[in-house]
PDB file of C-alpha atoms in Angstrom:
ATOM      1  CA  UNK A  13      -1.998  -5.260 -17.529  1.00  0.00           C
ATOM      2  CA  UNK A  14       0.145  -3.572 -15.149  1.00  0.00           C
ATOM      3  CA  UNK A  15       2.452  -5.765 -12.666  1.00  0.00           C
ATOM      4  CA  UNK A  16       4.557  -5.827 -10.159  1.00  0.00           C
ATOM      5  CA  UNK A  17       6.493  -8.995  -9.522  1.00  0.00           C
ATOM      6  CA  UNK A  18       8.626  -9.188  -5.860  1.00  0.00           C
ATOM      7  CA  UNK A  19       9.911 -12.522  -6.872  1.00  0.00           C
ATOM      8  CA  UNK A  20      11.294 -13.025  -3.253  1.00  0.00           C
ATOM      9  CA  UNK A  21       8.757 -14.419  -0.442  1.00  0.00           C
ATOM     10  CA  UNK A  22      10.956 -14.502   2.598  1.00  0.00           C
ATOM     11  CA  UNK A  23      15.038 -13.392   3.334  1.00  0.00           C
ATOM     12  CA  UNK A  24      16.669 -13.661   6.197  1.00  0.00           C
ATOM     13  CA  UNK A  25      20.124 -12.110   6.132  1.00  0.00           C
ATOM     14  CA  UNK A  26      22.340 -11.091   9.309  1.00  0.00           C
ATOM     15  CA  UNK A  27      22.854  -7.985  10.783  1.00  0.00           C
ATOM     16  CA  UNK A  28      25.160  -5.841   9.399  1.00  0.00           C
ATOM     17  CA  UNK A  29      24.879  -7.627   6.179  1.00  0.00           C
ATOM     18  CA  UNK A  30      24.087  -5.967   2.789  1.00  0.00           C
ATOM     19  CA  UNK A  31      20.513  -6.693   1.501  1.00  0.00           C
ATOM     20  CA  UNK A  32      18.917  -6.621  -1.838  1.00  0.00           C
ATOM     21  CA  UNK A  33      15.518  -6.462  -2.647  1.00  0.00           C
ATOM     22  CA  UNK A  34      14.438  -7.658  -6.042  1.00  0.00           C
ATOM     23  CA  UNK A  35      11.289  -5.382  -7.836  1.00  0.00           C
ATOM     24  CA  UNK A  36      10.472  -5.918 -11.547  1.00  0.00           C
ATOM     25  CA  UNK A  37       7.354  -3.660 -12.975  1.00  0.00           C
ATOM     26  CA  UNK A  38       5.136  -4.459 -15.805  1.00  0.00           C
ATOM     27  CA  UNK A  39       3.644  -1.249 -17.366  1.00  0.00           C
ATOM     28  CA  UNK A  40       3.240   0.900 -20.222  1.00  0.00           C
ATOM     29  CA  UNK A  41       5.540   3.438 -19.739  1.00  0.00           C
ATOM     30  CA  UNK A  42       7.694   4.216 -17.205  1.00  0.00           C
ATOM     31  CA  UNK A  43       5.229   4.911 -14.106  1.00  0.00           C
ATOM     32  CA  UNK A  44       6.456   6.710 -10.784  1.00  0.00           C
ATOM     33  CA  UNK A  45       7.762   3.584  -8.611  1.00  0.00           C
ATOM     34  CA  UNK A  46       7.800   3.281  -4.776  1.00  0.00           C
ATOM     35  CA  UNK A  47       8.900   1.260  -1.854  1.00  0.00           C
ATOM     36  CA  UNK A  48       6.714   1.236   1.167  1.00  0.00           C
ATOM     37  CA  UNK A  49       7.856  -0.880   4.462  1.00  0.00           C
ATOM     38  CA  UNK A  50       5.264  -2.209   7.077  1.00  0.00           C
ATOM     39  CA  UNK A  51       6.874  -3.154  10.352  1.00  0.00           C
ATOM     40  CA  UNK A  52       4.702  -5.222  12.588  1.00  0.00           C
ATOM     41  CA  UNK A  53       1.420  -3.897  14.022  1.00  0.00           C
ATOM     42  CA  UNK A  54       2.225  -0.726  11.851  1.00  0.00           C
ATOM     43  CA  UNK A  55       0.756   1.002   8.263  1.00  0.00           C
ATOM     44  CA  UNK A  56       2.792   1.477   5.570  1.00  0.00           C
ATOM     45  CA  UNK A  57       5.480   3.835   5.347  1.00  0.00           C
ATOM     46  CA  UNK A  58       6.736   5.261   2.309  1.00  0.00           C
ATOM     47  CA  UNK A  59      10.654   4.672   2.118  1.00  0.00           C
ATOM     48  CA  UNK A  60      11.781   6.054  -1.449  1.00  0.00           C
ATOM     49  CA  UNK A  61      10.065   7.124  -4.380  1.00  0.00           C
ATOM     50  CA  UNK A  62      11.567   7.387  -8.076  1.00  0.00           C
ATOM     51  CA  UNK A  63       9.824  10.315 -10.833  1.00  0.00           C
ATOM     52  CA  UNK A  64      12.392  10.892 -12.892  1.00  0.00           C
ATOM     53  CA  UNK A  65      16.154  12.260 -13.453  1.00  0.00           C
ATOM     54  CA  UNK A  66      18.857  10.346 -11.219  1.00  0.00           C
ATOM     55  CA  UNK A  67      18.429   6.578 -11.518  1.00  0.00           C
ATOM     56  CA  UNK A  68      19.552   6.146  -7.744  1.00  0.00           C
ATOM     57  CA  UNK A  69      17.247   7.119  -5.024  1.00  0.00           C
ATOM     58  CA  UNK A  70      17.772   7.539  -1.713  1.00  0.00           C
ATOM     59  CA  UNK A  71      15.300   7.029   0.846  1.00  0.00           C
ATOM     60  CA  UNK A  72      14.563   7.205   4.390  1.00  0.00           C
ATOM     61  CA  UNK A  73      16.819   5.074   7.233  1.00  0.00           C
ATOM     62  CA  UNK A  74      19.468   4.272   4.721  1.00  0.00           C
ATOM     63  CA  UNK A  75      17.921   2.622   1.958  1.00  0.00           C
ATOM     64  CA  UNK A  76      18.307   3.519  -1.777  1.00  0.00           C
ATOM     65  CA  UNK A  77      16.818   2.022  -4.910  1.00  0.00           C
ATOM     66  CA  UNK A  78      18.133   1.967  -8.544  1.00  0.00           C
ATOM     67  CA  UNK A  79      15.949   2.652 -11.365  1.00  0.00           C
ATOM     68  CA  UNK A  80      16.719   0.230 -15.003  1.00  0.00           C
ATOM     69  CA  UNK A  81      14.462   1.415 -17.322  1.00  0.00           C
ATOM     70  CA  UNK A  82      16.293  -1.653 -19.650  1.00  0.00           C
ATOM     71  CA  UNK A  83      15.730  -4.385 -17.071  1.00  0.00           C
ATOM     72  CA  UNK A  84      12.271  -2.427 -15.840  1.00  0.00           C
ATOM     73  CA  UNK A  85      13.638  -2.854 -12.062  1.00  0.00           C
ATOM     74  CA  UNK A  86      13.442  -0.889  -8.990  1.00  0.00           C
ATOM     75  CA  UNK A  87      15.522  -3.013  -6.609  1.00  0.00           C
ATOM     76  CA  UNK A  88      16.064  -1.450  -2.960  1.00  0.00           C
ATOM     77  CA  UNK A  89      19.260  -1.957  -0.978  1.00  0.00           C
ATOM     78  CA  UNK A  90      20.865  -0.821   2.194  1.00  0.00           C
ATOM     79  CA  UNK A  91      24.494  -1.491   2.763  1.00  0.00           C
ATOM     80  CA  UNK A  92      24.022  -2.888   6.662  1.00  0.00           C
ATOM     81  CA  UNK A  93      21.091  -3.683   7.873  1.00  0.00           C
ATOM     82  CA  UNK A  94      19.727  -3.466  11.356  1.00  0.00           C
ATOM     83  CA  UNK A  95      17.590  -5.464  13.873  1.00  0.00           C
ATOM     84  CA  UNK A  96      14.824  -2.548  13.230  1.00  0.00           C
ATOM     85  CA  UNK A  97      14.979  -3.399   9.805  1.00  0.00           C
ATOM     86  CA  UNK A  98      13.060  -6.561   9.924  1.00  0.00           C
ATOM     87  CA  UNK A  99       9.751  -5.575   8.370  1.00  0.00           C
ATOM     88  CA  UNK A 100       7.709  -6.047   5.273  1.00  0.00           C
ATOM     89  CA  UNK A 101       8.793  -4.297   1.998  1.00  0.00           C
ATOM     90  CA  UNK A 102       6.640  -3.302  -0.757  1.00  0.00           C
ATOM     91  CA  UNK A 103       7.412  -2.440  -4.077  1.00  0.00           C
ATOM     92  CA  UNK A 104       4.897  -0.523  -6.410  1.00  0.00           C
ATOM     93  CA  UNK A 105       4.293   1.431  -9.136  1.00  0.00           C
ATOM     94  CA  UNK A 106       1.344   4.350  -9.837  1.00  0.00           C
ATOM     95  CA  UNK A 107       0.604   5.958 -13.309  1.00  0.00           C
ATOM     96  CA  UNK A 108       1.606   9.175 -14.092  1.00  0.00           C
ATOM     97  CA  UNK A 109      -1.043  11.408 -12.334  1.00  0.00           C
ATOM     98  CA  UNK A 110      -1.111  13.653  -9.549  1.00  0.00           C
ATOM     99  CA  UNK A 111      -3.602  11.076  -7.995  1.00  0.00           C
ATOM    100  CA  UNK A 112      -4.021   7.332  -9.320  1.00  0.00           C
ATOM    101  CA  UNK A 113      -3.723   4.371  -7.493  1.00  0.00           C
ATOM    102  CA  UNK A 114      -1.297   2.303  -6.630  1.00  0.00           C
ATOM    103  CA  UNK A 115      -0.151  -0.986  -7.763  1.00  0.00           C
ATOM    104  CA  UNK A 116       1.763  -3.007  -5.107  1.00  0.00           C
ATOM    105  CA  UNK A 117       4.074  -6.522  -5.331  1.00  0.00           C
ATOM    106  CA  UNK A 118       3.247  -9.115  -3.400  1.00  0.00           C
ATOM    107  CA  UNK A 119       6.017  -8.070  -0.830  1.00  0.00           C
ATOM    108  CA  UNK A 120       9.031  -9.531   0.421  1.00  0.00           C
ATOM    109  CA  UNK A 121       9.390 -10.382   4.190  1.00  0.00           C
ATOM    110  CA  UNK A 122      12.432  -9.574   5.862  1.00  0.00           C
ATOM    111  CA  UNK A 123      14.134 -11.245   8.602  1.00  0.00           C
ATOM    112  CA  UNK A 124      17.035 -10.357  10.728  1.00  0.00           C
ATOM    113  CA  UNK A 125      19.747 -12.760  12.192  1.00  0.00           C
ATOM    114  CA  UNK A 126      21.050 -11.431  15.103  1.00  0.00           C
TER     115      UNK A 126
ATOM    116  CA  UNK B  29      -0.536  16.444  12.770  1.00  0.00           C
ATOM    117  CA  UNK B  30      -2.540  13.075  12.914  1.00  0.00           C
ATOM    118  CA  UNK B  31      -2.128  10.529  10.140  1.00  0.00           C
ATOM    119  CA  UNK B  32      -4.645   8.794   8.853  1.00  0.00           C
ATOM    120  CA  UNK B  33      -6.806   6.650  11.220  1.00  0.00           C
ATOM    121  CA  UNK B  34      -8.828   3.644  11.378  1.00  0.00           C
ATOM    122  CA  UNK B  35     -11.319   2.088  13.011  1.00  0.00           C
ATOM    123  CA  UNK B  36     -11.510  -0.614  14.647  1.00  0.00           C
ATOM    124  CA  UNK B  37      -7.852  -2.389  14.459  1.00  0.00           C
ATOM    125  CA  UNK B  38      -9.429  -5.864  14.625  1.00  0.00           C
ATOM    126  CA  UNK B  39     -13.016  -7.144  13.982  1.00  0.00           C
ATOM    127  CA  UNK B  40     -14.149 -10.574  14.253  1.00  0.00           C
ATOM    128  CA  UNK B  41     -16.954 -11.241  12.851  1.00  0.00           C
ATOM    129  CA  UNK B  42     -19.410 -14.478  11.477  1.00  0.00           C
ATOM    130  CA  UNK B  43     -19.805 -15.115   7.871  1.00  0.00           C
ATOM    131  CA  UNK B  44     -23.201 -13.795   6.772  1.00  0.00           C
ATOM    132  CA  UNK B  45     -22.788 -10.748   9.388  1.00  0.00           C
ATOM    133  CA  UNK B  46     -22.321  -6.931   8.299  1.00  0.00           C
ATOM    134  CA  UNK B  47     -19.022  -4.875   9.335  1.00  0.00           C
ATOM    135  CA  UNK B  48     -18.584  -1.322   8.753  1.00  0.00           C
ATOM    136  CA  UNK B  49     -14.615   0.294   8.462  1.00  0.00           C
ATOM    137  CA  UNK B  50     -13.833   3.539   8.855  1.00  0.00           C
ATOM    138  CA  UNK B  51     -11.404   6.178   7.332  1.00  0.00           C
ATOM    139  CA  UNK B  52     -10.824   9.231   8.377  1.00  0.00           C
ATOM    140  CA  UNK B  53      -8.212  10.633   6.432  1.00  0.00           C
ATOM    141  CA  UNK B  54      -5.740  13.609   7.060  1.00  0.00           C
ATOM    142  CA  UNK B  55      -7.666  16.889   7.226  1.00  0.00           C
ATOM    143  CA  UNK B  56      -7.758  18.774   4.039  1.00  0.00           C
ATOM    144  CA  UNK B  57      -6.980  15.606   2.021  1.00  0.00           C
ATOM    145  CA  UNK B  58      -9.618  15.425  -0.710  1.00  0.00           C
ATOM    146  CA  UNK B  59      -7.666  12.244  -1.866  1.00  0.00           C
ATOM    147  CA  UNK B  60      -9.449   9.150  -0.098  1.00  0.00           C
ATOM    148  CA  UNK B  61      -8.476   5.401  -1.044  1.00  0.00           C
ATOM    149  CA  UNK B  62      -9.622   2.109   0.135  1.00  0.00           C
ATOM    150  CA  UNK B  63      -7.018  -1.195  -0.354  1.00  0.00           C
ATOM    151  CA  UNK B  64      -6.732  -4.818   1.106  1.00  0.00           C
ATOM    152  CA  UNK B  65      -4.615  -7.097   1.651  1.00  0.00           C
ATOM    153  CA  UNK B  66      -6.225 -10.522   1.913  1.00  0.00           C
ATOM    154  CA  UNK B  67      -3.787 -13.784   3.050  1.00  0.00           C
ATOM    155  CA  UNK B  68      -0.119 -13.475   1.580  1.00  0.00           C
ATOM    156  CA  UNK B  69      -1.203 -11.600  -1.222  1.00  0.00           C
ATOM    157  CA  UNK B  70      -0.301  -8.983  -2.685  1.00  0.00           C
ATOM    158  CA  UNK B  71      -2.251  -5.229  -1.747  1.00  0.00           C
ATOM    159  CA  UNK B  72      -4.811  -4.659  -4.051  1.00  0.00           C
ATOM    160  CA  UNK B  73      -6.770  -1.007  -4.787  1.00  0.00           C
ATOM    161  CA  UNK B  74     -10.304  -1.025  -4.132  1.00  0.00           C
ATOM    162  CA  UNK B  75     -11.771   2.362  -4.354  1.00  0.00           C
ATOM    163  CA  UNK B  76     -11.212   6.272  -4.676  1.00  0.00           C
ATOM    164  CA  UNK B  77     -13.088   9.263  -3.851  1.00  0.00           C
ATOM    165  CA  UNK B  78     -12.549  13.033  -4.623  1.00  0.00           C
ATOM    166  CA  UNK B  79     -14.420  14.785  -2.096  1.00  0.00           C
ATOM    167  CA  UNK B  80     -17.654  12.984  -1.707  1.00  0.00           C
ATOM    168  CA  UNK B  81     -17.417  11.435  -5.230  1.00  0.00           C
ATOM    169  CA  UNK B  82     -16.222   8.360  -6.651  1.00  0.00           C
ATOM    170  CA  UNK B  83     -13.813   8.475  -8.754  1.00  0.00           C
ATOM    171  CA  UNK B  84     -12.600   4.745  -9.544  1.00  0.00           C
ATOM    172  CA  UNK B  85     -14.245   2.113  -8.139  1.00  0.00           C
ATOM    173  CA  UNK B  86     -12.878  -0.558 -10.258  1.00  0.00           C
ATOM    174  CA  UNK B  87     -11.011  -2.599  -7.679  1.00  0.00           C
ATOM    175  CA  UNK B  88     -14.495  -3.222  -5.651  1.00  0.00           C
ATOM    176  CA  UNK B  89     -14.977  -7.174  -5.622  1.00  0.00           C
ATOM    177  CA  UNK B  90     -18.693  -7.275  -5.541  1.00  0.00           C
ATOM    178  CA  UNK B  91     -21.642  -5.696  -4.334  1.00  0.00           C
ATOM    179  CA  UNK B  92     -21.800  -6.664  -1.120  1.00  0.00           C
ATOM    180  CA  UNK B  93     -18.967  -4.112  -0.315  1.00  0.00           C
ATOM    181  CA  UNK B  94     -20.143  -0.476  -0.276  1.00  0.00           C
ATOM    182  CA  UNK B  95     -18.050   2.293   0.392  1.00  0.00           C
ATOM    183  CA  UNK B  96     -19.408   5.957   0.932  1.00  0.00           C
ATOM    184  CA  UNK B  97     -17.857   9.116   1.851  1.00  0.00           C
ATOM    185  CA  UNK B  98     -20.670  11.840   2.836  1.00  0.00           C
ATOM    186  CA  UNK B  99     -19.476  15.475   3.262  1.00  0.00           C
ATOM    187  CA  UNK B 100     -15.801  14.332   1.806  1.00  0.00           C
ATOM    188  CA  UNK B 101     -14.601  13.765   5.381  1.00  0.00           C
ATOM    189  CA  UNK B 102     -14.372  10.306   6.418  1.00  0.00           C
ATOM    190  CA  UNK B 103     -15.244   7.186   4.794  1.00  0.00           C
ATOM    191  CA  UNK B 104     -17.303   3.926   5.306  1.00  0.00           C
ATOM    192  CA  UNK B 105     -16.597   1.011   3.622  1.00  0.00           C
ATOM    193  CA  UNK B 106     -19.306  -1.847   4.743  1.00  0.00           C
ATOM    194  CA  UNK B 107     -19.239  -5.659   4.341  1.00  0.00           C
ATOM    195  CA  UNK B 108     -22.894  -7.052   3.966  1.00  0.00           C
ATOM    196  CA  UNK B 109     -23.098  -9.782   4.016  1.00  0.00           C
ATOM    197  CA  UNK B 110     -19.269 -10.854   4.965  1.00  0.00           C
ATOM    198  CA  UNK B 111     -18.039 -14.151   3.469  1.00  0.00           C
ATOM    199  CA  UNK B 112     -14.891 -15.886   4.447  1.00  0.00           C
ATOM    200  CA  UNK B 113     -12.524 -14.968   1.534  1.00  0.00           C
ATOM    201  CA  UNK B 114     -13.278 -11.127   2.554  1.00  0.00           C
ATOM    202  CA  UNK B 115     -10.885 -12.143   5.643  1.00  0.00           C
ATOM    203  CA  UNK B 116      -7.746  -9.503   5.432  1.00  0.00           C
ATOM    204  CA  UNK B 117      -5.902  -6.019   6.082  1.00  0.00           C
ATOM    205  CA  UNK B 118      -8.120  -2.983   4.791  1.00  0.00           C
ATOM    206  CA  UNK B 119      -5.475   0.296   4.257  1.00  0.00           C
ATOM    207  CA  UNK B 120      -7.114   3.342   3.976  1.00  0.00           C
ATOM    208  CA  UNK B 121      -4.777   6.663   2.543  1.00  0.00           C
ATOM    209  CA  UNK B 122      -5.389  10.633   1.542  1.00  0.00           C
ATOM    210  CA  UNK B 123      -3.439  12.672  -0.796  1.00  0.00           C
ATOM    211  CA  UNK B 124      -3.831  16.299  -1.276  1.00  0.00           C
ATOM    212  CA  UNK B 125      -5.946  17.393  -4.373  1.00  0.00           C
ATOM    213  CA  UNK B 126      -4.406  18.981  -7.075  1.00  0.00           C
ATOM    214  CA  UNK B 127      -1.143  20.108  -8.433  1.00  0.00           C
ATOM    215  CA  UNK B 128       0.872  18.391 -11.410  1.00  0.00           C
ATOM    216  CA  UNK B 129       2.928  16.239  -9.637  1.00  0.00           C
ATOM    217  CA  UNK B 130       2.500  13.313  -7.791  1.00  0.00           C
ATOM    218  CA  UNK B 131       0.626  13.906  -4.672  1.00  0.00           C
ATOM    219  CA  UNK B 132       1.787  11.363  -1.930  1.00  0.00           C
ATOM    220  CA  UNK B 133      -0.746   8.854  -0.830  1.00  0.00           C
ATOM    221  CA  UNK B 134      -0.036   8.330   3.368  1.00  0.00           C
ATOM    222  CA  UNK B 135      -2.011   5.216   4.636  1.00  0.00           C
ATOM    223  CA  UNK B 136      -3.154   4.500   7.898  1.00  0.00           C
ATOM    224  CA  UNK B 137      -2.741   1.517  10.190  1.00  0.00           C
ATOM    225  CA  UNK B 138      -4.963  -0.754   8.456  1.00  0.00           C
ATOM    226  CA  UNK B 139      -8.171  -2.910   9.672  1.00  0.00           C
ATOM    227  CA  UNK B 140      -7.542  -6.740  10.565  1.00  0.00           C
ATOM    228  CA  UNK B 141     -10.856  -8.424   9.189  1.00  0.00           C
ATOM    229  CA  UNK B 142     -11.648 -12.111  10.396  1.00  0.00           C
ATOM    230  CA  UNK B 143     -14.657 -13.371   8.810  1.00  0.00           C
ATOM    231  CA  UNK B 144     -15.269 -16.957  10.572  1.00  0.00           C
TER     232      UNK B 144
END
């Protein structure tokens, strides 16, 4: 069956800091993958989105993902991050379609020390 | 041009009581998809129409959830009667129809459910 496994709960890292989030997909073949963020009292919003060609992605507000078809990960990072950052991130995958549903990770809450 | 909305934000409702969400999705979107999101887990696909019709309903718990979308505009999705584990976010999104591609799914704010 397919999967998505955020294997992080909660992070807290400081402004300015790097951040990493982890994303590992369980499926067939390689599906389209996605990060979506939800920021408090808000719907999700789609940050990135890998098809195909260039491994490295880069989304909205500074983030970029990485694409290892070998590791089947899809890990999002940002260099700095910022106080507006704090949010909920969602990783998830959909089958190749031009409409099919969408499988999403747990998530990964993140906070930000000032 | 407006996003997807929902109604209401927040309901609060009894176990054994009936609650009715509602979608109405970006205009000209033929795309319409119901998910939750109940305590800490993870978001979980419920339901999607193609106009008026259903096209997957796989992710629908039971049969006391029925969802219906007459005309292809906006959508219903009704609790009756609610239970306590239905507690949770309900998403609604639209996506165009069509194409070969991908067609981006944009969600709207969700609906809080309490079920006491």
């Amino acid at each position: 069956a397919q999967s998505v496994t955020q294997p992080d709960i909660h992070i807290t890292v400081s402004e300015g800091a790097s951040l990493e989030l982890r994303c590992n997909y369980s499926y067939g073949a390689t599906p389209y993958l996605f990060w979506y963020v939800q920021s408090p009292g808000q719907g999700l919003q789609l940050l990135l989105k890998y098809f195909s060609g260039d491994t490295l992605v880069q989304g909205i507000k500074g983030f970029e993902a990485e694409f290892k078809r070998s590791q089947s990960s899809f890990n999002l990072r940002k260099p700095s991050v910022h106080w507006s950052d704090a949010a909920e991130y969602f990783c998830a995958v959909a089958m190749y379609s031009s409409a099919s549903k969408i499988i999403f990770g747990s998530g990964t809450r993140l906070s930000i020390r000032p | 041009e407006a996003g997807v909305t929902q109604f209401p934000s927040h309901s609060v409702i009894e176990k054994g009581q009936t609650v009715t969400l509602r979608c109405d999705p970006i205009s000209g979107h033929d795309n319409l998809y119901w998910y939750r999101r109940v305590m800490g887990k993870e978001i979980k696909f419920l339901l999607h129409f193609v106009k008026e019709s259903k096209q997957d309903e796989s992710g629908m718990p039971n049969n006391r959830f029925l969802a219906e979308r007459t005309g292809g505009t906006y959508s219903t999705l009704k609790v009756q009667p609610a239970e306590l584990e239905d507690s949770g976010v309900y998403f609604c999104a639209s996506s165009e129809l069509g194409g070969s591609s991908y067609n981006e799914q944009f969600f709207g704010p969700g609906t809080r459910l309490t079920v006491l």
